[in-house]
Short mmCIF file of C-alpha atoms in Angstrom, two decimals:
data_model
loop_
_atom_site.label_atom_id
_atom_site.label_comp_id
_atom_site.label_asym_id
_atom_site.label_seq_id
_atom_site.Cartn_x
_atom_site.Cartn_y
_atom_site.Cartn_z
CA MET G 1 34.76 -1.90 -66.20
CA GLN G 2 31.86 -3.97 -65.59
CA LEU G 3 29.52 -2.42 -63.05
CA ASN G 4 27.32 -5.62 -63.46
CA GLN G 5 29.44 -7.91 -61.94
CA TYR G 6 29.62 -5.25 -58.82
CA ILE G 7 25.93 -5.47 -58.06
CA ASP G 8 23.72 -7.12 -55.89
CA HIS G 9 20.17 -6.10 -57.51
CA THR G 10 18.31 -5.78 -54.02
CA LEU G 11 14.35 -5.00 -53.18
CA LEU G 12 14.14 -4.94 -49.60
CA LYS G 13 11.24 -2.97 -49.11
CA PRO G 14 8.15 -3.77 -46.83
CA THR G 15 5.51 -3.48 -49.68
CA ALA G 16 7.40 -5.84 -52.34
CA LYS G 17 4.97 -8.15 -54.11
CA PRO G 18 5.65 -11.62 -55.60
CA GLU G 19 4.94 -9.63 -59.54
CA ASP G 20 8.06 -6.79 -58.10
CA ILE G 21 10.55 -9.64 -57.28
CA GLU G 22 9.89 -11.72 -60.74
CA LYS G 23 10.38 -8.87 -62.38
CA LEU G 24 13.84 -7.86 -60.02
CA CYS G 25 15.09 -11.43 -61.15
CA MET G 26 14.76 -10.90 -65.31
CA GLU G 27 16.46 -7.77 -64.76
CA ALA G 28 19.30 -9.32 -62.80
CA VAL G 29 19.50 -12.26 -65.65
CA ALA G 30 19.19 -9.01 -68.77
CA ASN G 31 21.69 -7.13 -66.87
CA GLN G 32 24.38 -10.04 -65.41
CA PHE G 33 24.42 -8.89 -62.27
CA ILE G 34 26.22 -10.96 -59.82
CA ALA G 35 24.05 -11.24 -57.28
CA ILE G 36 20.10 -10.63 -56.27
CA CYS G 37 19.16 -9.72 -52.50
CA ILE G 38 15.94 -9.85 -51.33
CA PRO G 39 13.59 -11.14 -48.20
CA PRO G 40 13.40 -14.72 -47.21
CA SER G 41 10.25 -15.05 -48.17
CA TYR G 42 10.59 -15.03 -51.42
CA LEU G 43 13.38 -17.20 -51.96
CA LYS G 44 11.69 -20.40 -53.12
CA LEU G 45 10.13 -17.72 -56.39
CA ALA G 46 13.30 -16.33 -57.25
CA LYS G 47 14.90 -19.53 -56.91
CA SER G 48 12.67 -21.32 -59.57
CA ILE G 49 13.30 -18.12 -61.77
CA LEU G 50 17.28 -18.28 -61.31
CA LYS G 51 17.49 -21.80 -61.73
CA THR G 52 18.88 -21.91 -64.67
CA SER G 53 21.10 -18.70 -64.32
CA ASN G 54 23.87 -17.53 -63.22
CA VAL G 55 22.88 -15.00 -60.68
CA LYS G 56 23.20 -15.61 -56.55
CA ILE G 57 20.64 -15.04 -54.61
CA ALA G 58 21.44 -13.13 -51.24
CA THR G 59 19.00 -12.79 -48.47
CA VAL G 60 18.70 -11.10 -45.07
CA VAL G 61 18.84 -12.29 -41.56
CA GLY G 62 18.02 -10.33 -38.17
CA PHE G 63 16.74 -7.32 -40.71
CA PRO G 64 16.69 -4.63 -40.18
CA LEU G 65 17.08 -4.01 -36.53
CA GLY G 66 19.80 -6.48 -36.06
CA ALA G 67 18.21 -7.27 -32.00
CA MET G 68 16.87 -11.03 -32.56
CA THR G 69 18.52 -13.85 -30.41
CA THR G 70 21.46 -15.58 -31.90
CA ASP G 71 19.44 -18.94 -31.77
CA ALA G 72 16.59 -17.20 -33.95
CA LYS G 73 19.91 -15.22 -36.45
CA VAL G 74 20.65 -19.36 -36.56
CA PHE G 75 17.55 -20.97 -37.71
CA GLU G 76 16.51 -17.97 -40.29
CA ALA G 77 19.90 -18.62 -41.97
CA GLN G 78 19.35 -22.24 -42.31
CA ASP G 79 16.08 -22.00 -43.40
CA ALA G 80 17.31 -19.14 -45.77
CA ILE G 81 19.82 -21.89 -47.47
CA ALA G 82 17.84 -24.83 -47.24
CA LYS G 83 15.30 -22.74 -49.25
CA GLY G 84 17.67 -21.75 -51.92
CA ALA G 85 20.14 -18.63 -50.70
CA ASP G 86 23.81 -18.46 -51.57
CA GLU G 87 24.69 -15.61 -49.50
CA VAL G 88 23.02 -14.20 -46.47
CA ASP G 89 23.79 -10.40 -45.15
CA MET G 90 23.44 -10.76 -41.61
CA VAL G 91 22.58 -7.41 -39.07
CA ILE G 92 24.81 -7.41 -35.95
CA ASN G 93 23.34 -6.56 -32.72
CA ILE G 94 23.91 -2.69 -32.75
CA GLY G 95 22.73 -1.62 -29.53
CA ILE G 96 25.58 -4.42 -28.04
CA LEU G 97 28.06 -3.34 -29.87
CA LYS G 98 27.49 -0.32 -28.22
CA THR G 99 28.03 -1.36 -24.68
CA GLY G 100 31.78 -2.72 -26.26
CA ASN G 101 30.63 -6.75 -25.73
CA THR G 102 32.27 -6.66 -29.26
CA GLU G 103 33.05 -11.00 -27.67
CA TYR G 104 28.71 -11.31 -28.16
CA ILE G 105 29.58 -9.68 -31.52
CA TRP G 106 31.41 -12.56 -32.99
CA ASN G 107 30.25 -15.21 -31.46
CA GLU G 108 27.11 -14.43 -33.08
CA ILE G 109 28.88 -14.26 -36.06
CA ALA G 110 30.80 -17.15 -35.92
CA GLU G 111 27.74 -19.08 -35.44
CA ILE G 112 26.28 -18.10 -38.31
CA LYS G 113 28.47 -18.66 -40.59
CA LYS G 114 29.06 -22.05 -39.07
CA ALA G 115 25.67 -22.89 -39.36
CA ILE G 116 25.73 -22.10 -43.19
CA GLY G 117 29.52 -23.28 -43.91
CA SER G 118 30.76 -22.30 -47.81
CA LYS G 119 28.16 -19.95 -48.26
CA ILE G 120 28.92 -16.63 -48.26
CA LEU G 121 28.04 -14.02 -45.45
CA LYS G 122 27.72 -10.36 -45.31
CA VAL G 123 27.76 -8.32 -42.24
CA ILE G 124 25.68 -5.51 -41.49
CA ILE G 125 27.24 -3.03 -39.04
CA GLU G 126 24.89 -0.29 -39.65
CA THR G 127 27.32 2.47 -40.03
CA CYS G 128 25.00 5.64 -39.20
CA TYR G 129 24.95 5.09 -35.81
CA LEU G 130 28.31 4.09 -34.77
CA ASN G 131 31.42 6.28 -34.12
CA ASP G 132 34.44 5.41 -35.37
CA ALA G 133 35.89 3.08 -32.42
CA GLU G 134 32.73 1.20 -33.14
CA LYS G 135 32.78 0.63 -37.16
CA LYS G 136 36.62 -0.50 -36.32
CA ALA G 137 35.33 -3.18 -33.37
CA ALA G 138 32.59 -4.22 -36.01
CA CYS G 139 35.14 -5.23 -38.96
CA LEU G 140 37.46 -7.13 -36.11
CA ALA G 141 34.60 -9.15 -35.04
CA ALA G 142 33.30 -9.60 -38.23
CA LEU G 143 37.21 -11.00 -39.16
CA LYS G 144 37.02 -12.76 -35.93
CA GLY G 145 33.93 -14.27 -36.66
CA ARG G 146 35.26 -15.52 -40.08
CA ALA G 147 32.48 -13.52 -42.26
CA ASP G 148 33.32 -12.80 -45.56
CA PHE G 149 32.79 -9.66 -46.33
CA VAL G 150 31.85 -6.60 -44.13
CA LYS G 151 28.78 -4.19 -45.10
CA THR G 152 27.74 -0.93 -44.41
CA SER G 153 23.52 -1.04 -44.23
CA THR G 154 21.21 -1.77 -44.22
CA GLY G 155 19.29 1.05 -46.17
CA PHE G 156 16.79 1.21 -43.32
CA GLY G 157 19.03 3.33 -41.25
CA THR G 158 19.42 6.54 -40.87
CA ALA G 159 22.09 7.29 -43.63
CA GLY G 160 23.62 4.60 -45.99
CA ALA G 161 27.33 3.85 -47.34
CA THR G 162 29.94 7.04 -47.54
CA PHE G 163 33.63 6.71 -49.00
CA GLU G 164 34.83 7.47 -45.28
CA ASP G 165 32.95 4.41 -43.65
CA VAL G 166 34.56 2.01 -46.59
CA GLN G 167 38.28 3.55 -46.30
CA LEU G 168 37.91 2.59 -42.57
CA MET G 169 36.12 -0.41 -43.37
CA LYS G 170 39.05 -1.98 -45.70
CA GLN G 171 42.03 -0.70 -43.63
CA ILE G 172 40.14 -3.38 -40.97
CA ALA G 173 39.25 -6.31 -44.06
CA GLY G 174 42.42 -5.71 -45.86
CA ASP G 175 42.49 -8.39 -48.34
CA LYS G 176 41.32 -11.00 -45.22
CA MET G 177 37.31 -10.19 -45.98
CA LYS G 178 35.65 -8.14 -48.59
CA VAL G 179 34.07 -4.80 -47.91
CA LYS G 180 30.12 -4.48 -49.34
CA ALA G 181 28.59 -0.76 -49.80
CA SER G 182 24.93 -0.73 -49.47
CA GLY G 183 22.44 2.83 -49.03
CA GLY G 184 22.39 5.55 -51.12
CA ILE G 185 24.38 4.65 -54.62
CA LYS G 186 22.06 6.04 -57.56
CA ASP G 187 24.63 6.95 -60.19
CA ARG G 188 27.59 5.61 -62.06
CA GLU G 189 30.07 8.06 -60.73
CA THR G 190 29.21 6.97 -57.04
CA ALA G 191 29.45 3.32 -57.61
CA ILE G 192 32.74 3.43 -59.12
CA LYS G 193 34.14 5.73 -56.73
CA TYR G 194 33.29 2.59 -54.52
CA ILE G 195 35.00 0.43 -56.53
CA GLU G 196 38.01 2.54 -56.82
CA LEU G 197 38.10 2.80 -52.80
CA GLY G 198 37.79 -1.41 -52.96
CA VAL G 199 34.48 -2.73 -52.23
CA SER G 200 33.74 -6.23 -53.71
CA ARG G 201 29.58 -5.22 -54.37
CA LEU G 202 27.55 -2.75 -54.45
CA GLY G 203 24.26 -2.84 -52.70
CA THR G 204 21.47 -0.83 -54.89
CA SER G 205 17.97 -0.96 -56.22
CA SER G 206 19.68 1.16 -58.72
CA GLY G 207 21.28 -1.31 -60.34
CA VAL G 208 19.23 -0.95 -64.28
CA ASN G 209 19.72 2.74 -64.20
CA LEU G 210 23.95 2.30 -63.15
CA VAL G 211 24.24 -0.10 -66.38
CA ILE G 212 22.14 1.69 -68.25
CA SER G 213 23.90 5.14 -67.27
CA GLU G 214 27.49 2.80 -68.19
CA LYS G 215 26.26 1.75 -72.23
CA ASN G 216 25.35 5.35 -72.96
#
């Protein structure tokens, strides 16, 4: 199994410096990862490094809390695409979801998808804060808003991806939307299990270690 084609090689730490982003980009090229995932402020830098490679550039919107206004998220998304992003990973408004107002959630997702057009939209639902009914509601909202992916976690919550959450999300997504598992994926066995459960992407900062262990 070629894990590299599932990996969004990720660096979203608040302490990330330009040289760290440069290193991430070079690792992504060397290992032929499908994408990198970085803060928006480093998009132009990443684009300059990756312009001749096949590595896609993903960034985050409304990150990590999701509590920004829809207008702010739409602006962030449009700005990200203008600066070179191929993909946008947005965070839903978790508090509003928990009130049961799913219309707000899917409207926001739809607005962002409309703003970025054919570019890939991944919707982070932050599963660690949701019960199963809320997870299902969030996935259905992502589906209704025409998202390309639903994603488990920011990596900044109280927990990351779990096998159970991915199974639940895949049930809702079916073949109409892809699933990205993110947060806490640090070894090859875990990565393979997620792929077997049907995920199309793995968000991890341990991508290099995963492919090294694959070769050994």
